[in-house]
PDB file of C-alpha atoms in Angstrom:
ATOM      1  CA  UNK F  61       8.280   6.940  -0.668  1.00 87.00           C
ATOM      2  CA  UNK F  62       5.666   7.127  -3.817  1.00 91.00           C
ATOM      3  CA  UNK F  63       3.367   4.218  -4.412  1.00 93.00           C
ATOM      4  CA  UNK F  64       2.882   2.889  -7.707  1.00 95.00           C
ATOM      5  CA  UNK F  65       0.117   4.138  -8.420  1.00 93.00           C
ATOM      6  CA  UNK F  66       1.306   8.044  -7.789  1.00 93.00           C
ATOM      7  CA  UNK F  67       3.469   7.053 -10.257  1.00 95.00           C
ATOM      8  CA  UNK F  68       1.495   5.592 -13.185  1.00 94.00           C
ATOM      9  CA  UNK F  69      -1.287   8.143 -12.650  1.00 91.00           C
ATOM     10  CA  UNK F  70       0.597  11.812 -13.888  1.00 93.00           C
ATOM     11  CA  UNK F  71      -0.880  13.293 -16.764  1.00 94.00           C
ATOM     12  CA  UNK F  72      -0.159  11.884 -20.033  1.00 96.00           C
ATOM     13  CA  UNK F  73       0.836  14.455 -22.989  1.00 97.00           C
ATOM     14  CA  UNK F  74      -1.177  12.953 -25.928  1.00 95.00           C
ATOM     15  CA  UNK F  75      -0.393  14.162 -30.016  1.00 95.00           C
ATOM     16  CA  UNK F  76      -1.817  12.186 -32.808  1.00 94.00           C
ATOM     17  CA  UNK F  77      -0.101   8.881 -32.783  1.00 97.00           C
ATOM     18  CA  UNK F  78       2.048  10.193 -30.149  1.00 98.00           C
ATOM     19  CA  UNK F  79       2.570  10.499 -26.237  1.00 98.00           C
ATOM     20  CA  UNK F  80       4.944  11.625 -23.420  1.00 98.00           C
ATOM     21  CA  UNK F  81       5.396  10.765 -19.625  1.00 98.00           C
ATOM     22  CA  UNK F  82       6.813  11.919 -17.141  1.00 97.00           C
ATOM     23  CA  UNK F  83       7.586  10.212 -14.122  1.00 96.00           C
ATOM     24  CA  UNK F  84       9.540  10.580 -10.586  1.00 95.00           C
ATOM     25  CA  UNK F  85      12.028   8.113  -9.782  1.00 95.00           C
ATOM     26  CA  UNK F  86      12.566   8.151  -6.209  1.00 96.00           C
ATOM     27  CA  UNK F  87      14.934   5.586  -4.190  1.00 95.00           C
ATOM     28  CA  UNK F  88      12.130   3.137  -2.724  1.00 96.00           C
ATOM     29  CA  UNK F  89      12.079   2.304  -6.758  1.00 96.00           C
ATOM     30  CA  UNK F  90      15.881   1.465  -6.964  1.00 95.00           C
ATOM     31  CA  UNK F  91      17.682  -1.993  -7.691  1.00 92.00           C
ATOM     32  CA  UNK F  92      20.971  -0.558  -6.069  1.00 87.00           C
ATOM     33  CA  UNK F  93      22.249   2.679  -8.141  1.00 88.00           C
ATOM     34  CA  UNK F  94      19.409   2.180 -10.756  1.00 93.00           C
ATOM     35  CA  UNK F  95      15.463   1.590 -11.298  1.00 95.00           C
ATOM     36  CA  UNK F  96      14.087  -1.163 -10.816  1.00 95.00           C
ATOM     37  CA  UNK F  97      13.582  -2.747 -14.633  1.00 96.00           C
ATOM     38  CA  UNK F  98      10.184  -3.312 -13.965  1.00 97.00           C
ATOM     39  CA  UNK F  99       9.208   0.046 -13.455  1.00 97.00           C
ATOM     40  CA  UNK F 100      11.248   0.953 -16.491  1.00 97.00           C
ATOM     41  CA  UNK F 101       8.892  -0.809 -18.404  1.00 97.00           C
ATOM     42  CA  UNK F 102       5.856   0.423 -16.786  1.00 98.00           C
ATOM     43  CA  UNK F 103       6.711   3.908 -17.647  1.00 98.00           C
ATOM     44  CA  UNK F 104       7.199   2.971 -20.465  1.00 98.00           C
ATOM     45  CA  UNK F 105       3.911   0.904 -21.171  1.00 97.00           C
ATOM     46  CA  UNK F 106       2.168   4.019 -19.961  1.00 97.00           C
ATOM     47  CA  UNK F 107       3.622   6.277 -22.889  1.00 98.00           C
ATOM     48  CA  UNK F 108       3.192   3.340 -25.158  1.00 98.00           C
ATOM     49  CA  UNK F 109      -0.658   3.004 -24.642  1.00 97.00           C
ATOM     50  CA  UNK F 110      -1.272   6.521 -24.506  1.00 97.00           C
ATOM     51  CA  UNK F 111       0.217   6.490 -28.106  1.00 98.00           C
ATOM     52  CA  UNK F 112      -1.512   3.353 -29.428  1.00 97.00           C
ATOM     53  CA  UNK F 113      -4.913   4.377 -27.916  1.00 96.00           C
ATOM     54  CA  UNK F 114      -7.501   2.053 -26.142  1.00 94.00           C
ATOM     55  CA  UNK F 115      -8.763  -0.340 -28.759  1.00 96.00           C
ATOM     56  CA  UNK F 116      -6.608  -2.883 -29.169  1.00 97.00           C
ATOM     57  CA  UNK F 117      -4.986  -5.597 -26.036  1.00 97.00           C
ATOM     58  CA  UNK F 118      -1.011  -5.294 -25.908  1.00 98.00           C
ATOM     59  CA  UNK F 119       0.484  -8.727 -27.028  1.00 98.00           C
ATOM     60  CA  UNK F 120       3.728  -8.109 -26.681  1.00 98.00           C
ATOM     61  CA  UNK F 121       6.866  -5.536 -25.323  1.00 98.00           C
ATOM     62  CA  UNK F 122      10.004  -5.892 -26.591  1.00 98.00           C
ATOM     63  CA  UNK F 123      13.099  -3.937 -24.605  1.00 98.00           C
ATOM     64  CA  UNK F 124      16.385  -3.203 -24.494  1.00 98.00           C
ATOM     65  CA  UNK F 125      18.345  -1.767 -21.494  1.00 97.00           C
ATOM     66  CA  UNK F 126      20.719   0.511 -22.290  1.00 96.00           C
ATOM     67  CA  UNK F 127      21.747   2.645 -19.818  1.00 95.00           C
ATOM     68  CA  UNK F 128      20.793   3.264 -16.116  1.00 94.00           C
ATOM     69  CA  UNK F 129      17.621   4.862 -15.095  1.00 95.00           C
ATOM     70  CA  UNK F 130      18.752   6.937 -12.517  1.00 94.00           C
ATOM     71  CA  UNK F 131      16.710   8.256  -9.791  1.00 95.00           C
ATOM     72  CA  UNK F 132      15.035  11.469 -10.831  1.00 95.00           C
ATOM     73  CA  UNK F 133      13.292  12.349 -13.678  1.00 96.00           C
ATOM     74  CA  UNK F 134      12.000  10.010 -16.199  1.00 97.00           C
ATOM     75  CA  UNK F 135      11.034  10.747 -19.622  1.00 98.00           C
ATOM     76  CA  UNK F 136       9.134   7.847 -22.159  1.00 98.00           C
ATOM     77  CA  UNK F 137       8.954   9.245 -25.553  1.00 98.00           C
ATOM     78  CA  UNK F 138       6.030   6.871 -27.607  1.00 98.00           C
ATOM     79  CA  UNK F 139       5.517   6.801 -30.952  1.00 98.00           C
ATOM     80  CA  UNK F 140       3.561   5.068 -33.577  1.00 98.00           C
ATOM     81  CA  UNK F 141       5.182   3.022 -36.419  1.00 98.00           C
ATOM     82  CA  UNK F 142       2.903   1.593 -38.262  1.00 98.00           C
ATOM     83  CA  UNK F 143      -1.309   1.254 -38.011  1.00 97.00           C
ATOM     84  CA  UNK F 144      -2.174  -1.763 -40.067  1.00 96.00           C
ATOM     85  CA  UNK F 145      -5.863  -3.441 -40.431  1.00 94.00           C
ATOM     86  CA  UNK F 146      -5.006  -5.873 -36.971  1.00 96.00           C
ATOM     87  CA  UNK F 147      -1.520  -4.753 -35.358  1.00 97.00           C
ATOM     88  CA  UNK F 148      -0.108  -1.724 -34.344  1.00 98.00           C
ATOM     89  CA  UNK F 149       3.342  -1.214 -33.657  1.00 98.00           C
ATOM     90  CA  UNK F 150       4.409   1.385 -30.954  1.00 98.00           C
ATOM     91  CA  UNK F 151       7.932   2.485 -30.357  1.00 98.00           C
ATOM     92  CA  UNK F 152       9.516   4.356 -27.263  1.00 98.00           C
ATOM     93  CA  UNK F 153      12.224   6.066 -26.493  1.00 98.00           C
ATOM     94  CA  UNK F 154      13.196   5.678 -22.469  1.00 98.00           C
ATOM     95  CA  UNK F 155      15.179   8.609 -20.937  1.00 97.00           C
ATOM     96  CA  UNK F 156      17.192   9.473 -18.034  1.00 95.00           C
ATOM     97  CA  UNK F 157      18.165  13.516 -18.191  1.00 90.00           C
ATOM     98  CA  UNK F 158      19.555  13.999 -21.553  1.00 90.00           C
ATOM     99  CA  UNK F 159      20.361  10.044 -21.651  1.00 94.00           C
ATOM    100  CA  UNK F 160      18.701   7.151 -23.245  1.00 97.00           C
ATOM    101  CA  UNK F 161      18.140   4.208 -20.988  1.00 97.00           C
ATOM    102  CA  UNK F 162      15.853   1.893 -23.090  1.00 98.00           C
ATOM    103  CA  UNK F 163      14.351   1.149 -26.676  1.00 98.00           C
ATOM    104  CA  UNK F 164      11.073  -0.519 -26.759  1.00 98.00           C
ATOM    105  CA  UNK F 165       8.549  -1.619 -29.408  1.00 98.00           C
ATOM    106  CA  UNK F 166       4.770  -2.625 -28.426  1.00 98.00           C
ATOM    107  CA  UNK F 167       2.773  -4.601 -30.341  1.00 98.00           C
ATOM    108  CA  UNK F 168      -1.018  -4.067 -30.167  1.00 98.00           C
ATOM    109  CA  UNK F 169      -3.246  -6.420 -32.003  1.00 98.00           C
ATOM    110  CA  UNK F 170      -7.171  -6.737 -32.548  1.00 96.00           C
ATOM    111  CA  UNK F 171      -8.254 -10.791 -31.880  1.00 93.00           C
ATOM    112  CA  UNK F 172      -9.229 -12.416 -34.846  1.00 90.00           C
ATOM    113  CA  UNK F 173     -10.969 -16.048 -35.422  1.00 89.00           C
ATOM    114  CA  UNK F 174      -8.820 -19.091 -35.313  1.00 90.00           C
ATOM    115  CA  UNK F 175      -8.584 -23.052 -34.972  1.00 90.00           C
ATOM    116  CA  UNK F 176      -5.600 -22.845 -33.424  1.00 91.00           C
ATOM    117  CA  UNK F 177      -5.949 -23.299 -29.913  1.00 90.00           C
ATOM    118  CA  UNK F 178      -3.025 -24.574 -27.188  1.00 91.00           C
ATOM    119  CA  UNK F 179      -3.448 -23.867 -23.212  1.00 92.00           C
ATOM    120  CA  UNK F 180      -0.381 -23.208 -21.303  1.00 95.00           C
ATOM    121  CA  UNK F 181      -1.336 -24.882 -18.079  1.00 95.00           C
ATOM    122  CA  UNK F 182       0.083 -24.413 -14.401  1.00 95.00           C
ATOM    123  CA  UNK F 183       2.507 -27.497 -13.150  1.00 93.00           C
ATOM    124  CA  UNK F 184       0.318 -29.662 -11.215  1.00 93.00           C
ATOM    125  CA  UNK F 185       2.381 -29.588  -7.977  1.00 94.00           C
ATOM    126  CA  UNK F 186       2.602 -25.965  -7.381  1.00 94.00           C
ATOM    127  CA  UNK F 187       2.173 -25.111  -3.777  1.00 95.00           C
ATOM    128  CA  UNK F 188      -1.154 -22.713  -3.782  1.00 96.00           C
ATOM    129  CA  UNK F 189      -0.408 -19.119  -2.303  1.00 96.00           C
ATOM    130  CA  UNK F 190      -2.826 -19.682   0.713  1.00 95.00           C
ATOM    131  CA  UNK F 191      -0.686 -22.582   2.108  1.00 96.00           C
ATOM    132  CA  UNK F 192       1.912 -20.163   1.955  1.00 96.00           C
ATOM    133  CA  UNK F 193       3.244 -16.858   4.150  1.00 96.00           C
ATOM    134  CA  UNK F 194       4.737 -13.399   2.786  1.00 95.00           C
ATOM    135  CA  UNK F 195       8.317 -12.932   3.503  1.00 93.00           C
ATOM    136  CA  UNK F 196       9.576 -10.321   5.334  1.00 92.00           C
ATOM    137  CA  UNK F 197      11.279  -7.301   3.379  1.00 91.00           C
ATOM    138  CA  UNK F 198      14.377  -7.156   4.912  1.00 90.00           C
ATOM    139  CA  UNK F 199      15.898  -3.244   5.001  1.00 88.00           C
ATOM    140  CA  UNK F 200      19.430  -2.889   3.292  1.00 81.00           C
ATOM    141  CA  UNK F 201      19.650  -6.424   2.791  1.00 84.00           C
ATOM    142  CA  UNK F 202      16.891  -6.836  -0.088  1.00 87.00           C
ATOM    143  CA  UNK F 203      16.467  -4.059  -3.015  1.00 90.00           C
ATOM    144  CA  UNK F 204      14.387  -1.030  -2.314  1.00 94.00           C
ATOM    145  CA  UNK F 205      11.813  -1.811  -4.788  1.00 95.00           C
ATOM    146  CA  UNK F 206      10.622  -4.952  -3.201  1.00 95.00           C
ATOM    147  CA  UNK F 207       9.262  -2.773  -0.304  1.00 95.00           C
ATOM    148  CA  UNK F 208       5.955  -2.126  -2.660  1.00 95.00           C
ATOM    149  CA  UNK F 209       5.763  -6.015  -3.176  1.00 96.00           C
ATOM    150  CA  UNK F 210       4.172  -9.131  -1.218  1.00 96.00           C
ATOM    151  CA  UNK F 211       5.695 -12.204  -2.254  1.00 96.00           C
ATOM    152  CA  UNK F 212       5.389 -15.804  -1.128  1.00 96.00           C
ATOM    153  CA  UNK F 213       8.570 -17.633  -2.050  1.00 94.00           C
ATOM    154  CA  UNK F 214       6.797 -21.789  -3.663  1.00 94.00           C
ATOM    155  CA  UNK F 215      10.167 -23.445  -4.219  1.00 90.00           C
ATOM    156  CA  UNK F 216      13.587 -23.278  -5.655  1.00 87.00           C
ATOM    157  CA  UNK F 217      16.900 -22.784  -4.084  1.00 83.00           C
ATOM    158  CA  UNK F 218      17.625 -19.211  -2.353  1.00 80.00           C
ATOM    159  CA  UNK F 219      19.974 -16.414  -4.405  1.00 81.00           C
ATOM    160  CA  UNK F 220      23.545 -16.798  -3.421  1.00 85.00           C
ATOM    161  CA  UNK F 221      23.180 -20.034  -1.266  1.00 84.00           C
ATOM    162  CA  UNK F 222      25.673 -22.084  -3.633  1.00 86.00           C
ATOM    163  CA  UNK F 223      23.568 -24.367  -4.762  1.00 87.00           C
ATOM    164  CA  UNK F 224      22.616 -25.818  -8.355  1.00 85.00           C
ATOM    165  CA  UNK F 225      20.357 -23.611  -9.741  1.00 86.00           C
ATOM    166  CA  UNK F 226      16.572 -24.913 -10.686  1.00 87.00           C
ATOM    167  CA  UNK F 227      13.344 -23.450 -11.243  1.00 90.00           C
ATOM    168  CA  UNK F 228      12.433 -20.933  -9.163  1.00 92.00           C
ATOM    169  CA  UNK F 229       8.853 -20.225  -7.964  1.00 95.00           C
ATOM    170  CA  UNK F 230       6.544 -17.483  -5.986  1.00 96.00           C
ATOM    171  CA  UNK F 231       3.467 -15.999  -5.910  1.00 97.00           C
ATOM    172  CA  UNK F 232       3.457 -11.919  -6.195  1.00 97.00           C
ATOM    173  CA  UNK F 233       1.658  -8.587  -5.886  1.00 96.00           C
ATOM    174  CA  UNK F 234       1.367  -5.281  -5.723  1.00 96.00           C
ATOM    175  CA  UNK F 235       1.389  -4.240  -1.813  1.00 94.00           C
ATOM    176  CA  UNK F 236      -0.485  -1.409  -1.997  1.00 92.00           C
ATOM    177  CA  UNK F 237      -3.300  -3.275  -4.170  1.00 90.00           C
ATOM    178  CA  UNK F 238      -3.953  -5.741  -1.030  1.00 86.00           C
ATOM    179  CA  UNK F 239      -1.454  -4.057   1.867  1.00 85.00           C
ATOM    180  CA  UNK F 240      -1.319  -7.250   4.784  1.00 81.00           C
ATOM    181  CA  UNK F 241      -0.598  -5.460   7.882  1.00 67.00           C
ATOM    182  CA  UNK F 242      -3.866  -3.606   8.116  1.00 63.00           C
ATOM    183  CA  UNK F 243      -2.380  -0.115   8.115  1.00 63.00           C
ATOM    184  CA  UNK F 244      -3.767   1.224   4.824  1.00 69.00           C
ATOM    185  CA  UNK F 245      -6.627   0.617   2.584  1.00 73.00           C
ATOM    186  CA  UNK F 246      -6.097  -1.118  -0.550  1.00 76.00           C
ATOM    187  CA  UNK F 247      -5.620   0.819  -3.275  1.00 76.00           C
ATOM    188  CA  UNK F 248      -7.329   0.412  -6.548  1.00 70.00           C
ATOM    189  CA  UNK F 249      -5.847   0.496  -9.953  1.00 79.00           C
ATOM    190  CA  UNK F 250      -9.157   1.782 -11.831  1.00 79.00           C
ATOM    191  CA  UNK F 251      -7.419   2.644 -14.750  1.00 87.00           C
ATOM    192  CA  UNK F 252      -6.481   0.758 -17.914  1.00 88.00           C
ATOM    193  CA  UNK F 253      -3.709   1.742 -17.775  1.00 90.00           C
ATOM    194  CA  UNK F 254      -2.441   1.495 -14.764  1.00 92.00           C
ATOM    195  CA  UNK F 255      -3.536  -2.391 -14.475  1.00 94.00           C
ATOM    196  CA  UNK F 256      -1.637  -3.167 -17.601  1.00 96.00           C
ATOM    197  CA  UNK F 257       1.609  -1.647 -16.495  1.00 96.00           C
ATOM    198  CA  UNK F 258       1.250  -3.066 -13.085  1.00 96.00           C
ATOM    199  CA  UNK F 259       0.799  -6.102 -14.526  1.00 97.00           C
ATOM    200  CA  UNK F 260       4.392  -5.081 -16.939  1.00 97.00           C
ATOM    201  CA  UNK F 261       5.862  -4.257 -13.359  1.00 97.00           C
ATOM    202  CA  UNK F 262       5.003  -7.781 -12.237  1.00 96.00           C
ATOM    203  CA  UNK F 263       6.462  -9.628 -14.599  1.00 96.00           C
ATOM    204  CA  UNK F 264      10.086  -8.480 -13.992  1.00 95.00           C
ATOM    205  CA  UNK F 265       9.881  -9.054 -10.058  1.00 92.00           C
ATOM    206  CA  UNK F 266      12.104 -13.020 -10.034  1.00 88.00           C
ATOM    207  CA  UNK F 267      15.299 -12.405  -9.298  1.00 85.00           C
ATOM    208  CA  UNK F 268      17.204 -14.823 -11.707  1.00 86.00           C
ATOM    209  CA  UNK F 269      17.705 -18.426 -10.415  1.00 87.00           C
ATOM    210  CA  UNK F 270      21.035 -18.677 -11.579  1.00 87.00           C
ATOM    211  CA  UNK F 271      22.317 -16.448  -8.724  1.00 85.00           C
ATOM    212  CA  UNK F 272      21.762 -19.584  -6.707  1.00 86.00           C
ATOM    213  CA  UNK F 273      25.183 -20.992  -7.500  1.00 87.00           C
ATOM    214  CA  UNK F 274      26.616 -17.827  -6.203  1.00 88.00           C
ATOM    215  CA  UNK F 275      28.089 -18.160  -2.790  1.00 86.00           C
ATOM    216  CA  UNK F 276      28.307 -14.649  -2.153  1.00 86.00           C
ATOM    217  CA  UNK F 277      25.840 -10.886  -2.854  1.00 83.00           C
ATOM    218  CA  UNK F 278      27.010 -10.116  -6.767  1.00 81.00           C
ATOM    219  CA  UNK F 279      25.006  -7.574  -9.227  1.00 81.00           C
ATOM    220  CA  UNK F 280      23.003  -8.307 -12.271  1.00 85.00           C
ATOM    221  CA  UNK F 281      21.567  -6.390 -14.764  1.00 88.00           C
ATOM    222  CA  UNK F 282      18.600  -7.158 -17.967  1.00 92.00           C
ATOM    223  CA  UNK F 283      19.921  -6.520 -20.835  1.00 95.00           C
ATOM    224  CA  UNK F 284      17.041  -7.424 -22.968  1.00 97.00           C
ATOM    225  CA  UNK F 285      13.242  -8.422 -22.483  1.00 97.00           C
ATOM    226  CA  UNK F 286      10.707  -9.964 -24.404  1.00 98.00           C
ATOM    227  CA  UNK F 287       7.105 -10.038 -22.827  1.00 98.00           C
ATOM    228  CA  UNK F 288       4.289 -11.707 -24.354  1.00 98.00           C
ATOM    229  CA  UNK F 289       0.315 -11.854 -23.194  1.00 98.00           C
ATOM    230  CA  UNK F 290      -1.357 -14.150 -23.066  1.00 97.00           C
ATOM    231  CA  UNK F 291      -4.466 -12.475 -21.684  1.00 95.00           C
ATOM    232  CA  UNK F 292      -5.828  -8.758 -22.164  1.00 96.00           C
ATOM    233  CA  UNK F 293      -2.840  -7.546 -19.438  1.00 96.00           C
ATOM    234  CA  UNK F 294      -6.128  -5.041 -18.564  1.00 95.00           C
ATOM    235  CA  UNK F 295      -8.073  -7.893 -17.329  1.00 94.00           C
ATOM    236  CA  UNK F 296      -5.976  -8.569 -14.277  1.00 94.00           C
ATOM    237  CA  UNK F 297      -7.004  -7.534 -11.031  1.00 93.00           C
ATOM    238  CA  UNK F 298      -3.802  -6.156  -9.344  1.00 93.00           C
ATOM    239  CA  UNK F 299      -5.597  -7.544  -5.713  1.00 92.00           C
ATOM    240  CA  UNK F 300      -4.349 -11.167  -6.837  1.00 94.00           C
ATOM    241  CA  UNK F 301      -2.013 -13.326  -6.530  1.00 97.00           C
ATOM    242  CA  UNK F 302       0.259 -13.804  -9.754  1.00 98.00           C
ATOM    243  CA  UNK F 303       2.690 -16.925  -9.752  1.00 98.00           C
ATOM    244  CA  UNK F 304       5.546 -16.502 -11.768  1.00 97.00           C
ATOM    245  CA  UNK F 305       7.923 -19.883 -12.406  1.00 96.00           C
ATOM    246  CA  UNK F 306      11.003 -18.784 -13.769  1.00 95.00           C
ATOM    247  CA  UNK F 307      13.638 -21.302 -15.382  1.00 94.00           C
ATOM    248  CA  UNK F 308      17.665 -19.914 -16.099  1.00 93.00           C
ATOM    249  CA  UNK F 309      18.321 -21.614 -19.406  1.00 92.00           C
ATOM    250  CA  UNK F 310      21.920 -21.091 -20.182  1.00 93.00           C
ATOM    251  CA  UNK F 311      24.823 -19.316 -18.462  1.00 91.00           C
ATOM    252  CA  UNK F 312      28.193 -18.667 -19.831  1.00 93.00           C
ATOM    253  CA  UNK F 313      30.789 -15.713 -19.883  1.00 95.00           C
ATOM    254  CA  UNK F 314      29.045 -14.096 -17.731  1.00 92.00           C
ATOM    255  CA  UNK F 315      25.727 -14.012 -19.251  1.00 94.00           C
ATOM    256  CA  UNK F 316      22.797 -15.733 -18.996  1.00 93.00           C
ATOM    257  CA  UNK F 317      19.276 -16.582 -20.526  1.00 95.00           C
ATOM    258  CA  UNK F 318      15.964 -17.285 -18.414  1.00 95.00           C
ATOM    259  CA  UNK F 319      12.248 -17.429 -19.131  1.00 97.00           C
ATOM    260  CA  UNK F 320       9.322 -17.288 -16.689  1.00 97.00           C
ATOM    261  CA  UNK F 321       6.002 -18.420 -16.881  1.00 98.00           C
ATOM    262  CA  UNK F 322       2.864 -16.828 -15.175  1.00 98.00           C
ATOM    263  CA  UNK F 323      -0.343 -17.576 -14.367  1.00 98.00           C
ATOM    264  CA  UNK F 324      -3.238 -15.662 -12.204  1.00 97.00           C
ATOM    265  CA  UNK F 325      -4.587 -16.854  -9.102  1.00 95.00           C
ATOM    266  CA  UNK F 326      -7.704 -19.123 -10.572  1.00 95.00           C
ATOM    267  CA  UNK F 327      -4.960 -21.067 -12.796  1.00 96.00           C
ATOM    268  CA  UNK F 328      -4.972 -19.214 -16.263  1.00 97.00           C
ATOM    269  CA  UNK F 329      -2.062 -18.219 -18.387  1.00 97.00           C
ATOM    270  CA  UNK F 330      -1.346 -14.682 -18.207  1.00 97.00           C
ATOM    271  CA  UNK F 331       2.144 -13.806 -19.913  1.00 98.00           C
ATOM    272  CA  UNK F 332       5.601 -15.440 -20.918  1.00 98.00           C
ATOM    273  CA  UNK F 333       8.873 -13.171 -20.338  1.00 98.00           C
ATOM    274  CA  UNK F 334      12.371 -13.906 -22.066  1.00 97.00           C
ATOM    275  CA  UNK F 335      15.325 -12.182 -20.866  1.00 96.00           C
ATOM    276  CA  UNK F 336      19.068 -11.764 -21.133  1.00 96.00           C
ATOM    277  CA  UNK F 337      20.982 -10.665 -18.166  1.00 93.00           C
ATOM    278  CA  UNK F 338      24.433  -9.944 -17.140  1.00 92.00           C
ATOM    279  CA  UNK F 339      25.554 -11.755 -14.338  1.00 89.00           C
ATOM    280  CA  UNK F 340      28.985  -9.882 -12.122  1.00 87.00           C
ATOM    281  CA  UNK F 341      29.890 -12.589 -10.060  1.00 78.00           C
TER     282      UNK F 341
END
């Protein structure tokens, strides 16, 4: 088993404008035969800011899945595009062995001065986390990765239960950040970088709610992901609680479209995420 941190912490190989990581896929990272798409992008993110350099926040990843990440080896290739006076654009190349698994583009940008200003507030009636218990992870029944996870489940209907699907709500974090058993000491995610792909990790954790009107265990898979910030993603303390309220849009053909909301512990906005997934059942 190798905790997330382990993980995000190898050395980086840094160029001019450039960057490679390396990372271990083992099996307590799998979603069935393939990584867990969070920690896909984390790799990723890693490579990405290593490439970009410190100055500027990350506003937004853009990915596409391509292929599995199998367990094993992991390679993220970052490069950048394009330096311009605000933005930077980072690209990366996501391998498997000699396979590519995933294209993504960062964007990095400096703040600048502006009247336009629009909060994205939490629903009013969202239950808070410390009304609420962490369920159990539940051995060959739930996906490896959620093993380095707490989550508190704050509404909507339970995967493969047959029911209409609706918004689907829980609070989330990294276990080894704030472990709640007592058994280890919480580790802490000094690094830049290591909050900010934590926080990439995060944001991929819902299952989707359509799987609701399943009646029966069926695989899914992203195919794409758009992640915006709303906040410095460096600025969040991996020992919180994140809620993440995630809405299925549109399901056809066996395909369908979702976006989830998040927001940290004390209420504010932290990131948006749009994905399309394939749904096998």
């Amino acid at each position: 088993m190798q905790s997330f941190s382990a993980i995000v912490s190898r050395p980086v190989s840094r160029a001019p404008d450039s960057a490679v990581f390396e990372a271990d896929i083992t099996t307590d990272w799998l979603q069935g035969k393939a990584a867990f798409g969070g920690i896909q992008g984390a790799i990723a993110m890693v490579a990405m800011r290593a490439a970009a350099g410190d100055e500027l926040p990350l506003r937004a990843i853009q990915m596409t899945f391509i292929a599995a990440l199998d367990e094993g080896v992991a390679t993220a290739r970052a490069s950048v595009v394009r330096r311009g006076r605000a933005i930077t654009h980072v690209q990366c190349e996501l391998r498997s062995g000699d396979r590519v698994a995933g294209l993504l583009v960062g964007l990095f940008g400096a703040s600048r001065e502006s009247q336009a200003r629009l909060d994205l507030p939490m629903p009013a009636d969202v239950r808070p986390f410390a009304d609420l218990r962490d369920g159990p992870f539940i051995d060959k029944r739930m996906p490896d990765f959620l093993r380095h996870y707490r989550q508190r489940w704050a509404g909507g209907p339970m995967p493969y239960s047959g029911t209409p699907t609706r918004p689907a709500r829980q609070w989330a974090m990294l276990r080894e950040a704030a472990p709640d058993d007592g058994s280890s000491a919480p580790v802490a995610l000094d690094s830049a970088i290591a909050r900010e792909a934590n926080l990439v990790a995060l944001a991929d954790l819902t299952a989707s709610p359509v799987i609701s009107m399943l009646t029966r265990p069926a695989p899914s898979a992203s195919l794409t992901w758009l992640l915006e910030f709303l906040r410095d993603p460096r600025e969040f303390d991996p020992a919180q609680w994140l809620l993440v309220h995630t809405e299925s849009r549109h399901a056809a053909d066996g395909y369908q479209s979702q976006t989830a909301h998040m927001w940290d512990q004390q209420g504010r906005a932290v990131a948006v995420s749009h994905q399309t997934t394939a749904i096998f059942g």
